[in-house]
Tab-separated table of C-alpha atoms in Angstrom:
chain	number	residue	atom	x	y	z
A	91	MET	CA	11.994	123.183	57.488
A	92	GLN	CA	12.026	121.009	60.568
A	93	THR	CA	8.411	121.902	61.321
A	94	LEU	CA	7.387	121.060	57.755
A	95	LEU	CA	9.099	117.663	57.966
A	96	LEU	CA	7.404	117.003	61.286
A	97	TRP	CA	3.989	117.787	59.823
A	98	LEU	CA	4.720	115.539	56.841
A	99	PHE	CA	5.598	112.752	59.252
A	100	TYR	CA	2.354	113.229	61.206
A	101	LEU	CA	0.256	113.305	58.048
A	102	SER	CA	1.937	110.249	56.529
A	103	SER	CA	1.505	108.319	59.779
A	104	PHE	CA	-2.178	109.162	59.927
A	105	TYR	CA	-2.690	108.447	56.220
A	106	ALA	CA	-0.585	105.296	55.848
A	107	PHE	CA	1.333	103.858	58.809
A	108	ILE	CA	-1.456	103.758	61.386
A	109	PRO	CA	-3.954	102.135	58.956
A	110	GLY	CA	-1.254	99.585	58.114
A	111	ILE	CA	-0.809	98.693	61.773
A	112	LEU	CA	-4.558	98.439	62.322
A	113	THR	CA	-4.972	96.005	59.420
A	114	ARG	CA	-1.853	93.876	59.863
A	115	ILE	CA	-1.926	93.482	63.652
A	116	PHE	CA	-5.595	93.862	64.544
A	117	GLY	CA	-7.292	92.878	61.274
A	118	PHE	CA	-9.429	96.031	61.351
A	119	ARG	CA	-11.980	96.048	58.489
A	120	VAL	CA	-10.131	93.377	56.518
A	121	PHE	CA	-10.498	89.631	56.088
A	122	ARG	CA	-7.272	87.712	56.559
A	123	ARG	CA	-8.099	84.333	58.086
A	124	GLY	CA	-10.931	81.852	58.556
A	125	THR	CA	-11.535	79.413	61.402
A	126	GLY	CA	-12.467	76.273	59.484
A	127	LEU	CA	-10.739	73.003	60.269
A	128	GLU	CA	-10.412	71.403	56.852
A	129	ASP	CA	-10.706	74.266	54.337
A	130	PHE	CA	-7.953	76.727	53.470
A	131	ALA	CA	-7.710	79.433	50.797
A	132	LEU	CA	-5.072	79.703	48.084
A	133	THR	CA	-4.800	83.272	46.769
A	134	PHE	CA	-2.600	84.408	43.889
A	135	ASP	CA	-1.425	87.957	43.207
A	136	ASP	CA	-0.025	89.915	40.248
A	137	GLY	CA	-1.412	87.819	37.360
A	138	PRO	CA	-2.592	86.836	34.983
A	139	ASP	CA	0.600	85.575	33.368
A	140	PRO	CA	0.296	83.974	29.898
A	141	PHE	CA	2.840	81.245	30.742
A	142	TYR	CA	2.474	80.428	34.461
A	143	THR	CA	-1.229	81.064	35.138
A	144	PRO	CA	-2.493	78.408	32.669
A	145	ARG	CA	-0.124	75.861	34.245
A	146	LEU	CA	-1.409	76.852	37.661
A	147	LEU	CA	-4.991	76.379	36.491
A	148	ASP	CA	-4.097	72.922	35.171
A	149	LEU	CA	-2.668	72.024	38.584
A	150	LEU	CA	-5.707	73.283	40.512
A	151	LYS	CA	-8.017	71.420	38.157
A	152	ARG	CA	-6.079	68.186	38.605
A	153	TYR	CA	-6.563	68.321	42.379
A	154	ASN	CA	-10.079	69.819	42.225
A	155	MET	CA	-9.060	72.865	44.257
A	156	LYS	CA	-10.500	76.363	43.979
A	157	ALA	CA	-8.558	79.596	44.436
A	158	THR	CA	-8.849	83.371	44.375
A	159	PHE	CA	-6.879	85.410	41.832
A	160	PHE	CA	-6.184	89.093	42.531
A	161	LEU	CA	-5.498	90.465	39.074
A	162	VAL	CA	-3.458	93.483	38.027
A	163	GLY	CA	-5.718	95.318	35.582
A	164	SER	CA	-3.029	96.041	32.992
A	165	HIS	CA	-2.113	92.338	32.910
A	166	ALA	CA	-5.751	91.275	32.600
A	167	GLU	CA	-6.195	93.730	29.747
A	168	LYS	CA	-3.338	92.087	27.836
A	169	HIS	CA	-4.427	88.485	28.479
A	170	PRO	CA	-8.245	88.315	28.442
A	171	GLU	CA	-8.233	84.634	27.418
A	172	VAL	CA	-6.497	83.697	30.695
A	173	VAL	CA	-8.969	85.780	32.706
A	174	LYS	CA	-11.851	84.083	30.928
A	175	ARG	CA	-10.435	80.665	31.784
A	176	ILE	CA	-9.975	81.579	35.467
A	177	HIS	CA	-13.636	82.568	35.616
A	178	SER	CA	-14.991	79.643	33.604
A	179	GLU	CA	-13.211	77.093	35.829
A	180	GLY	CA	-14.949	78.390	38.933
A	181	HIS	CA	-12.252	80.454	40.608
A	182	LEU	CA	-12.890	83.834	42.225
A	183	ILE	CA	-11.425	86.981	40.671
A	184	GLY	CA	-10.385	89.937	42.808
A	185	ILE	CA	-8.757	93.300	42.064
A	186	HIS	CA	-5.074	94.198	42.614
A	187	ASN	CA	-5.073	97.750	41.151
A	188	TYR	CA	-4.597	98.562	37.469
A	189	VAL	CA	-0.836	98.898	37.993
A	190	HIS	CA	1.134	97.325	40.829
A	191	LYS	CA	1.669	100.492	42.831
A	192	SER	CA	1.397	101.089	46.573
A	193	ASN	CA	-1.692	102.869	47.899
A	194	TRP	CA	0.597	104.903	50.138
A	195	LEU	CA	1.897	106.650	47.017
A	196	MET	CA	-1.524	107.434	45.538
A	197	ARG	CA	-4.325	109.794	46.431
A	198	PRO	CA	-7.678	108.217	47.405
A	199	VAL	CA	-9.249	109.304	44.115
A	200	THR	CA	-6.394	107.640	42.205
A	201	VAL	CA	-6.853	104.377	44.095
A	202	ARG	CA	-10.576	104.477	43.352
A	203	LYS	CA	-9.889	105.002	39.646
A	204	GLN	CA	-7.389	102.130	39.616
A	205	VAL	CA	-9.914	99.768	41.165
A	206	LYS	CA	-12.777	100.868	38.899
A	207	ARG	CA	-10.684	100.562	35.757
A	208	THR	CA	-9.630	97.026	36.702
A	209	ASP	CA	-13.200	96.084	37.614
A	210	ASP	CA	-14.428	97.347	34.232
A	211	ILE	CA	-11.827	95.189	32.473
A	212	ILE	CA	-12.855	92.107	34.447
A	213	TYR	CA	-16.548	92.816	33.760
A	214	ALA	CA	-15.933	93.206	30.024
A	215	ILE	CA	-14.258	89.787	29.949
A	216	THR	CA	-16.374	87.750	32.394
A	217	GLY	CA	-19.667	89.627	32.667
A	218	GLU	CA	-19.313	89.798	36.476
A	219	ARG	CA	-18.220	92.553	38.831
A	220	SER	CA	-15.618	91.906	41.511
A	221	ARG	CA	-16.312	92.786	45.133
A	222	TYR	CA	-12.940	91.787	46.570
A	223	TYR	CA	-9.789	93.870	46.650
A	224	ARG	CA	-6.215	93.257	47.759
A	225	PRO	CA	-4.013	96.365	47.654
A	226	PRO	CA	-0.454	95.747	46.382
A	227	TRP	CA	1.819	94.580	49.219
A	228	GLY	CA	-1.278	94.617	51.431
A	229	ILE	CA	-0.743	98.325	52.082
A	230	VAL	CA	-3.862	100.369	52.789
A	231	ASN	CA	-4.375	104.069	53.339
A	232	LEU	CA	-6.798	105.864	55.615
A	233	PHE	CA	-9.542	106.214	53.005
A	234	ASP	CA	-9.551	102.491	52.211
A	235	PHE	CA	-11.236	102.037	55.595
A	236	ALA	CA	-14.113	104.200	54.389
A	237	LYS	CA	-14.730	101.721	51.551
A	238	ASN	CA	-13.083	104.104	49.139
A	239	THR	CA	-12.850	101.213	46.674
A	240	GLY	CA	-16.357	99.845	47.274
A	241	CYS	CA	-14.860	96.370	47.807
A	242	ARG	CA	-14.084	94.113	50.741
A	243	ILE	CA	-10.343	94.206	51.504
A	244	ILE	CA	-8.692	90.769	51.634
A	245	LEU	CA	-5.240	90.260	53.159
A	246	TRP	CA	-3.649	86.954	54.206
A	247	SER	CA	-2.531	84.913	57.204
A	248	SER	CA	0.640	83.457	55.663
A	249	MET	CA	3.064	84.380	52.916
A	250	PHE	CA	6.235	82.639	51.833
A	251	ASN	CA	8.474	85.047	49.852
A	252	ASP	CA	7.728	82.970	46.770
A	253	TRP	CA	8.408	85.963	44.534
A	254	ARG	CA	12.127	85.201	45.032
A	255	SER	CA	13.394	82.291	42.933
A	256	LYS	CA	16.392	81.715	45.218
A	257	ILE	CA	14.128	80.357	47.960
A	258	GLY	CA	13.857	77.131	45.952
A	259	ALA	CA	11.009	74.646	45.752
A	260	ASP	CA	12.176	72.529	48.712
A	261	LYS	CA	12.265	75.351	51.261
A	262	LEU	CA	9.047	76.763	49.873
A	263	THR	CA	7.389	73.362	50.274
A	264	GLN	CA	8.488	73.192	53.916
A	265	ARG	CA	7.138	76.655	54.661
A	266	MET	CA	3.815	75.938	53.008
A	267	LEU	CA	3.350	72.563	54.712
A	268	ALA	CA	4.041	74.204	58.075
A	269	LYS	CA	1.103	76.545	57.368
A	270	LEU	CA	-1.251	73.950	55.920
A	271	ASN	CA	-3.987	74.536	58.480
A	272	GLY	CA	-7.729	74.986	58.350
A	273	GLY	CA	-8.708	78.631	57.883
A	274	GLU	CA	-5.328	79.633	56.478
A	275	VAL	CA	-5.299	82.277	53.736
A	276	MET	CA	-2.116	81.666	51.741
A	277	LEU	CA	-0.519	84.376	49.615
A	278	LEU	CA	1.299	83.172	46.478
A	279	HIS	CA	2.250	84.730	43.134
A	280	ASP	CA	1.582	83.418	39.625
A	281	CYS	CA	3.487	86.234	37.904
A	282	GLY	CA	7.091	87.382	38.338
A	283	THR	CA	7.124	90.562	36.273
A	284	THR	CA	6.231	93.080	39.000
A	285	MET	CA	8.852	95.197	40.770
A	286	GLY	CA	10.986	93.211	43.209
A	287	ALA	CA	9.984	89.793	41.847
A	288	ASN	CA	12.085	87.319	39.881
A	289	PRO	CA	10.639	86.406	36.475
A	290	ASP	CA	11.186	82.656	37.001
A	291	ALA	CA	10.000	82.561	40.636
A	292	PRO	CA	6.523	81.115	39.790
A	293	GLU	CA	8.293	77.999	38.479
A	294	GLN	CA	9.451	77.153	42.015
A	295	MET	CA	6.015	78.006	43.380
A	296	LEU	CA	4.302	75.545	41.032
A	297	ILE	CA	6.650	72.712	42.040
A	298	ALA	CA	6.076	73.373	45.751
A	299	LEU	CA	2.333	73.850	45.347
A	300	GLU	CA	1.882	70.482	43.669
A	301	ARG	CA	3.590	68.782	46.625
A	302	VAL	CA	1.423	70.682	49.093
A	303	LEU	CA	-1.803	69.906	47.232
A	304	LYS	CA	-0.922	66.221	47.252
A	305	VAL	CA	-0.522	66.292	51.044
A	306	ALA	CA	-3.716	68.342	51.428
A	307	GLU	CA	-5.627	65.793	49.369
A	308	GLN	CA	-4.276	62.960	51.532
A	309	LYS	CA	-5.344	64.807	54.672
A	310	GLY	CA	-8.842	65.439	53.348
A	311	MET	CA	-8.223	69.205	53.156
A	312	ARG	CA	-9.235	71.438	50.280
A	313	SER	CA	-8.662	74.945	49.015
A	314	ILE	CA	-11.785	77.075	48.625
A	315	ARG	CA	-12.566	80.540	47.291
A	316	ILE	CA	-12.340	83.519	49.620
A	317	ASP	CA	-16.052	84.301	49.232
A	318	ASP	CA	-16.921	80.725	50.230
A	319	MET	CA	-14.652	80.955	53.267
A	320	MET	CA	-16.239	84.244	54.304
A	321	ALA	CA	-19.726	82.770	53.873
A	322	LYS	CA	-18.799	79.891	56.177
A	323	GLU	CA	-17.474	82.358	58.727
A	324	SER	CA	-20.738	84.306	58.659
A	325	LYS	CA	-22.738	81.123	59.071
A	326	ALA	CA	-20.584	80.009	61.991
A	327	LYS	CA	-20.949	83.389	63.712
A	328	ALA	CA	-24.716	83.271	63.206
A	329	LYS	CA	-24.775	79.808	64.744
A	330	ALA	CA	-22.718	80.992	67.702
A	331	LYS	CA	-25.134	83.858	68.291
A	332	LYS	CA	-27.936	81.309	68.660
A	333	LEU	CA	-26.386	80.008	71.878
A	334	SER	CA	-28.568	80.707	74.864
A	335	PRO	CA	-27.377	83.413	77.279
A	336	LEU	CA	-26.762	80.735	79.904
A	337	LYS	CA	-24.594	78.648	77.584
A	338	ARG	CA	-22.657	81.724	76.444
A	339	LEU	CA	-22.002	82.532	80.095
A	340	ILE	CA	-20.861	78.971	80.787
A	341	VAL	CA	-18.530	78.985	77.788
A	342	SER	CA	-17.049	82.370	78.761
A	343	LEU	CA	-16.436	81.315	82.357
A	344	TRP	CA	-15.062	77.988	81.243
A	345	LEU	CA	-12.543	79.585	78.853
A	346	LEU	CA	-11.596	82.125	81.522
A	347	TRP	CA	-10.936	79.232	83.893
A	348	GLU	CA	-8.759	77.583	81.251
A	349	LYS	CA	-6.596	80.705	80.923
A	350	ALA	CA	-6.160	80.798	84.687
A	351	PHE	CA	-5.308	77.086	84.771
A	352	HIS	CA	-2.685	77.498	82.035
A	353	ALA	CA	-1.108	80.442	83.872
A	354	VAL	CA	-1.047	78.790	87.304
A	355	PHE	CA	0.392	75.481	86.073
A	356	ALA	CA	2.649	77.028	83.385
A	357	LEU	CA	1.361	74.900	80.532
A	358	GLU	CA	3.247	74.953	77.239
A	359	THR	CA	1.662	74.632	73.807
A	360	VAL	CA	2.875	72.209	71.142
A	361	ASN	CA	1.865	74.481	68.249
A	362	PRO	CA	1.068	78.037	69.414
A	363	GLU	CA	-0.088	79.085	65.927
A	364	ASP	CA	-2.778	76.406	65.870
A	365	PRO	CA	-3.164	75.274	69.501
A	366	MET	CA	-4.605	71.838	70.189
A	367	LEU	CA	-2.329	70.062	72.691
A	368	HIS	CA	-0.884	71.694	75.798
A	369	PHE	CA	1.439	69.970	78.249
A	370	ARG	CA	3.432	70.282	81.430
A	371	LYS	CA	6.179	68.227	83.019
A	372	ARG	CA	5.260	66.668	86.332
A	373	ALA	CA	5.818	63.631	88.535
A	374	PHE	CA	3.456	60.681	88.083
A	375	THR	CA	1.407	60.197	91.280
A	376	GLY	CA	-0.556	57.047	90.486
A	377	LYS	CA	0.128	53.393	91.209
A	378	THR	CA	2.734	51.486	89.223
A	379	VAL	CA	1.567	50.799	85.675
A	380	VAL	CA	2.947	47.935	83.564
A	381	MET	CA	2.232	48.630	79.894
A	382	GLU	CA	1.898	46.290	76.962
A	383	ASP	CA	5.534	46.734	75.911
A	384	GLY	CA	6.678	45.701	79.391
A	385	SER	CA	7.819	49.152	80.487
A	386	ARG	CA	6.848	50.364	83.942
A	387	LEU	CA	5.605	53.753	85.011
A	388	GLU	CA	6.059	54.207	88.759
A	389	LYS	CA	5.160	56.868	91.258
A	390	GLY	CA	7.601	59.750	91.002
A	391	ASP	CA	8.566	59.111	87.373
A	392	GLN	CA	8.550	62.232	85.213
A	393	VAL	CA	5.779	62.441	82.603
A	394	LEU	CA	4.346	65.000	80.221
A	395	GLU	CA	0.724	65.587	81.193
A	396	LEU	CA	-1.378	66.378	78.123
A	397	HIS	CA	-4.262	68.832	77.905
A	398	PHE	CA	-6.594	69.637	75.045
A	399	ASP	CA	-7.179	73.255	74.100
A	400	ASN	CA	-10.758	73.763	75.236
A	401	LYS	CA	-11.355	76.743	72.959
A	402	LYS	CA	-10.411	74.562	69.993
A	403	LEU	CA	-12.686	71.796	71.336
A	404	PHE	CA	-15.588	74.216	71.459
A	405	GLU	CA	-14.870	75.451	67.914
A	406	ILE	CA	-14.694	71.879	66.632
A	407	GLY	CA	-17.866	70.921	68.454
A	408	SER	CA	-19.833	73.960	67.293
A	409	ARG	CA	-18.872	73.286	63.654
A	410	SER	CA	-19.351	69.513	63.702
A	411	ARG	CA	-22.566	68.142	62.290
A	412	SER	CA	-22.287	64.839	64.136
A	413	GLU	CA	-20.449	62.989	66.866
A	414	VAL	CA	-18.428	61.075	64.274
A	415	GLN	CA	-17.260	64.279	62.578
A	416	LEU	CA	-16.297	65.779	65.946
A	417	ALA	CA	-14.195	62.736	66.820
A	418	ILE	CA	-12.442	62.466	63.460
A	419	LYS	CA	-11.500	66.155	63.507
A	420	MET	CA	-9.997	65.739	66.953
A	421	ILE	CA	-8.095	62.629	65.866
A	422	ARG	CA	-6.558	64.552	62.981
A	423	ALA	CA	-5.619	67.443	65.255
A	424	VAL	CA	-3.855	65.100	67.688
A	425	GLN	CA	-2.047	63.357	64.814
A	426	LYS	CA	-0.707	66.696	63.711
A	427	ASP	CA	0.773	67.627	67.119
A	428	LEU	CA	2.353	64.339	68.234
A	429	PRO	CA	5.375	64.550	65.878
A	430	SER	CA	6.210	68.059	67.125
A	431	LEU	CA	5.871	66.889	70.718
A	432	ALA	CA	8.192	63.933	70.031
A	433	ASN	CA	10.818	66.286	68.593
A	434	MET	CA	10.554	68.504	71.677
A	435	VAL	CA	11.263	65.522	73.929
A	436	LEU	CA	14.346	64.695	71.853
A	437	ASP	CA	15.646	68.248	71.561
A	438	ARG	CA	15.117	69.724	75.024
A	439	PRO	CA	17.556	68.687	77.795
A	440	GLU	CA	14.980	69.110	80.563
A	441	PHE	CA	12.883	66.340	78.971
A	442	LYS	CA	15.635	63.697	78.952
A	443	ASP	CA	14.168	62.017	82.053
A	444	ILE	CA	10.603	61.833	80.699
A	445	LYS	CA	9.185	58.305	80.937
A	446	GLY	CA	5.998	58.876	78.941
A	447	LEU	CA	2.837	60.833	78.189
A	448	TYR	CA	-0.109	60.907	80.574
A	449	ALA	CA	-3.668	62.138	80.152
A	450	VAL	CA	-7.173	61.645	81.500
A	451	THR	CA	-10.196	61.488	79.215
A	452	MET	CA	-13.673	60.128	78.709
A	453	ILE	CA	-13.088	57.619	75.990
A	454	SER	CA	-13.826	53.961	75.266
A	455	ARG	CA	-11.819	53.119	72.171
A	456	GLY	CA	-9.591	54.841	69.630
A	457	PRO	CA	-6.362	56.124	71.275
A	458	GLU	CA	-4.695	52.711	70.982
A	459	GLN	CA	-4.007	53.378	67.301
A	460	PHE	CA	-1.750	56.270	68.357
A	461	GLY	CA	0.233	54.127	70.794
A	462	PHE	CA	-1.632	55.009	73.997
A	463	HIS	CA	-2.361	52.432	76.672
A	464	VAL	CA	-5.915	52.898	78.045
A	465	MET	CA	-6.605	52.149	81.720
A	466	ASP	CA	-9.454	52.669	84.141
A	467	LEU	CA	-8.976	55.553	86.524
A	468	PRO	CA	-8.747	54.332	90.138
A	469	ARG	CA	-11.903	55.038	92.079
A	470	GLY	CA	-11.802	57.956	94.444
A	471	LEU	CA	-12.340	61.682	94.791
A	472	PHE	CA	-10.274	62.509	91.702
A	473	ALA	CA	-12.277	60.123	89.524
A	474	SER	CA	-15.586	61.473	90.852
A	475	SER	CA	-14.650	65.119	90.359
A	476	SER	CA	-13.249	64.331	86.916
A	477	ARG	CA	-16.497	62.634	85.927
A	478	LEU	CA	-18.537	65.667	87.017
A	479	TYR	CA	-16.283	68.135	85.217
A	480	LEU	CA	-16.152	66.094	82.017
A	481	LYS	CA	-19.930	65.793	81.862
A	482	LEU	CA	-20.230	69.563	82.082
A	483	LEU	CA	-17.552	70.004	79.439
A	484	LEU	CA	-19.098	67.431	77.124
A	485	SER	CA	-22.485	69.109	77.346
A	486	VAL	CA	-20.899	72.337	76.105
A	487	ILE	CA	-18.656	71.115	73.262
A	488	HIS	CA	-20.642	68.138	71.994
A	489	PRO	CA	-22.904	68.601	68.935
A	490	LYS	CA	-25.760	66.934	70.806
A	491	GLY	CA	-25.184	68.888	74.001
A	492	GLN	CA	-27.197	67.659	76.977
A	493	ALA	CA	-28.857	64.972	74.839
A	494	ARG	CA	-25.534	63.120	74.686
A	495	LEU	CA	-25.517	62.748	78.456
A	496	LYS	CA	-28.873	60.943	78.376
A	497	GLU	CA	-27.760	58.209	75.978
A	498	GLY	CA	-26.144	56.004	78.589
A	499	THR	CA	-23.443	56.086	81.203
A	500	GLN	CA	-21.087	53.276	80.187
A	501	MET	CA	-18.895	55.658	78.203
A	502	MET	CA	-19.106	58.480	80.719
A	503	GLU	CA	-16.259	57.206	82.881
A	504	PRO	CA	-12.872	58.951	82.920
A	505	ARG	CA	-9.899	56.826	81.865
A	506	MET	CA	-6.132	57.214	81.863
A	507	LEU	CA	-4.106	57.312	78.663
A	508	ILE	CA	-0.414	56.470	78.947
A	509	MET	CA	2.226	56.250	76.219
A	510	PRO	CA	5.829	55.187	76.902
A	511	VAL	CA	8.364	57.753	75.713
A	512	ASP	CA	10.032	55.112	73.490
A	513	VAL	CA	6.728	54.631	71.642
A	514	LEU	CA	6.317	58.389	71.203
A	515	ILE	CA	9.814	58.822	69.770
A	516	GLY	CA	9.746	55.630	67.724
A	517	ARG	CA	6.451	56.489	66.049
A	518	TYR	CA	6.556	60.242	65.682
A	519	ALA	CA	10.043	61.798	66.008
A	520	GLU	CA	11.796	63.504	63.102
A	521	LYS	CA	8.568	64.402	61.261
A	522	LYS	CA	8.983	68.143	61.543
A	523	THR	CA	7.654	69.290	58.201
A	524	GLN	CA	5.016	66.777	57.239
A	525	VAL	CA	2.552	64.530	58.997
A	526	LEU	CA	1.362	61.785	56.740
A	527	PRO	CA	-2.349	61.015	56.865
A	528	PRO	CA	-3.508	57.677	58.255
A	529	SER	CA	-3.665	54.707	55.956
A	530	GLU	CA	-7.006	53.527	54.603
A	531	GLU	CA	-7.060	50.830	57.271
A	532	GLN	CA	-6.424	53.383	60.019
A	533	GLN	CA	-9.145	55.667	58.641
A	534	GLU	CA	-11.610	52.780	58.764
A	535	VAL	CA	-10.670	52.188	62.395
A	536	GLN	CA	-11.099	55.894	63.136
A	537	GLN	CA	-14.554	56.013	61.597
A	538	GLU	CA	-15.584	52.751	63.240
A	539	HIS	CA	-14.623	53.965	66.700
A	540	ALA	CA	-15.349	57.662	66.268
A	541	GLY	CA	-18.946	57.220	67.338
A	542	ASP	CA	-17.696	55.845	70.619
A	543	LEU	CA	-15.405	58.799	71.241
A	544	ALA	CA	-16.768	60.892	74.090
A	545	VAL	CA	-13.896	63.321	74.121
A	546	ALA	CA	-13.519	65.877	76.849
A	547	SER	CA	-10.687	67.079	79.020
A	548	VAL	CA	-10.384	66.714	82.743
A	549	SER	CA	-9.263	69.861	84.541
A	550	GLN	CA	-8.125	70.799	81.065
A	551	GLY	CA	-6.487	67.396	80.977
A	552	MET	CA	-6.805	65.410	77.795
């Protein structure tokens, strides 16, 4: 008996548990996240529901957002008019089995029949076949890897337990806003009739989603279909492959150097899930600085030295069509991290003696709107080496590459950015769940100065 149980354990691990680990942790043969900066993907499971799905479609239409619906075949069969509306309004339809049952509990041939039956129902209603499949609970078996279903498996990068009504709209809003990032694949539910769900849970989801879509609209972000996100990923990878061998080598060595730099100097990351700003506490070594608010930064004062994430810079640069777009994307990324950094300064005892933020960058105008004081870097060996490093960095991340370096030298000088800690806390603290987008006036300033923004980091410094 013991031997039989042991063999059952081995077989079940090989059939179910190991494939689950490979997909969830390593993303093997599944799509679960993009790398875009402004687009995210809303995906909805378990529908269609005759009451909640039409309200959801009204909401998406109001904000001009597109989504992907993974339909349970038996539900689609009962509500063809809802399926037809999903399709006619430009959303993508995927398959979620004919009944909401785990693939671990079904033979491969049964899973294949479930998928085909659901696909036939969708085709009869819309006239189109579906090529995208999300297994219930995201659970795959061994044969799913062999394209047992004939579809591309789609998982997710964030879920929010929205199938439970007790979570409430407020907490759900906070969780969703915390994950409102480019490339995110969000899992939500527009039906509460499946096992383990609360029938009224989609009501809370709709309230939270409307709040999140309003913020996304203000930030210039939009939800797109999974197939559109995957197409953008393929295009980006194709573009990356066009890099010359020399540039690929430079980028690889440069990112390797960044990892070593972070390890040696023990840099921390403001938002590890979407890294943009890194920092470390250190003593200021420059001459005394008197800032516009009258505060003084003297040699020996403790500061937080800021550093851009160079991998993120390269991703932004490789996906930006112009210098202006590159700069605006970076501005938005910095805006997103400053509130979290301000809260860290308030919350952590070891930061109580911090006098301000410090960074070095190639920049002419723009940071003032965030509260930074811009100063020329004193001439010397550090300034010269910084200038050389930043030119190399700019040639790699900038959309124009080496051409940008030939357009003039007046903006190719490294400068110091300093922000008093009182300005950081006064402007940005206590904004843990939401960063409001800039006002129309601020956006005009950003776009006006973005063309002047030669952004690159010195020694990984900002």
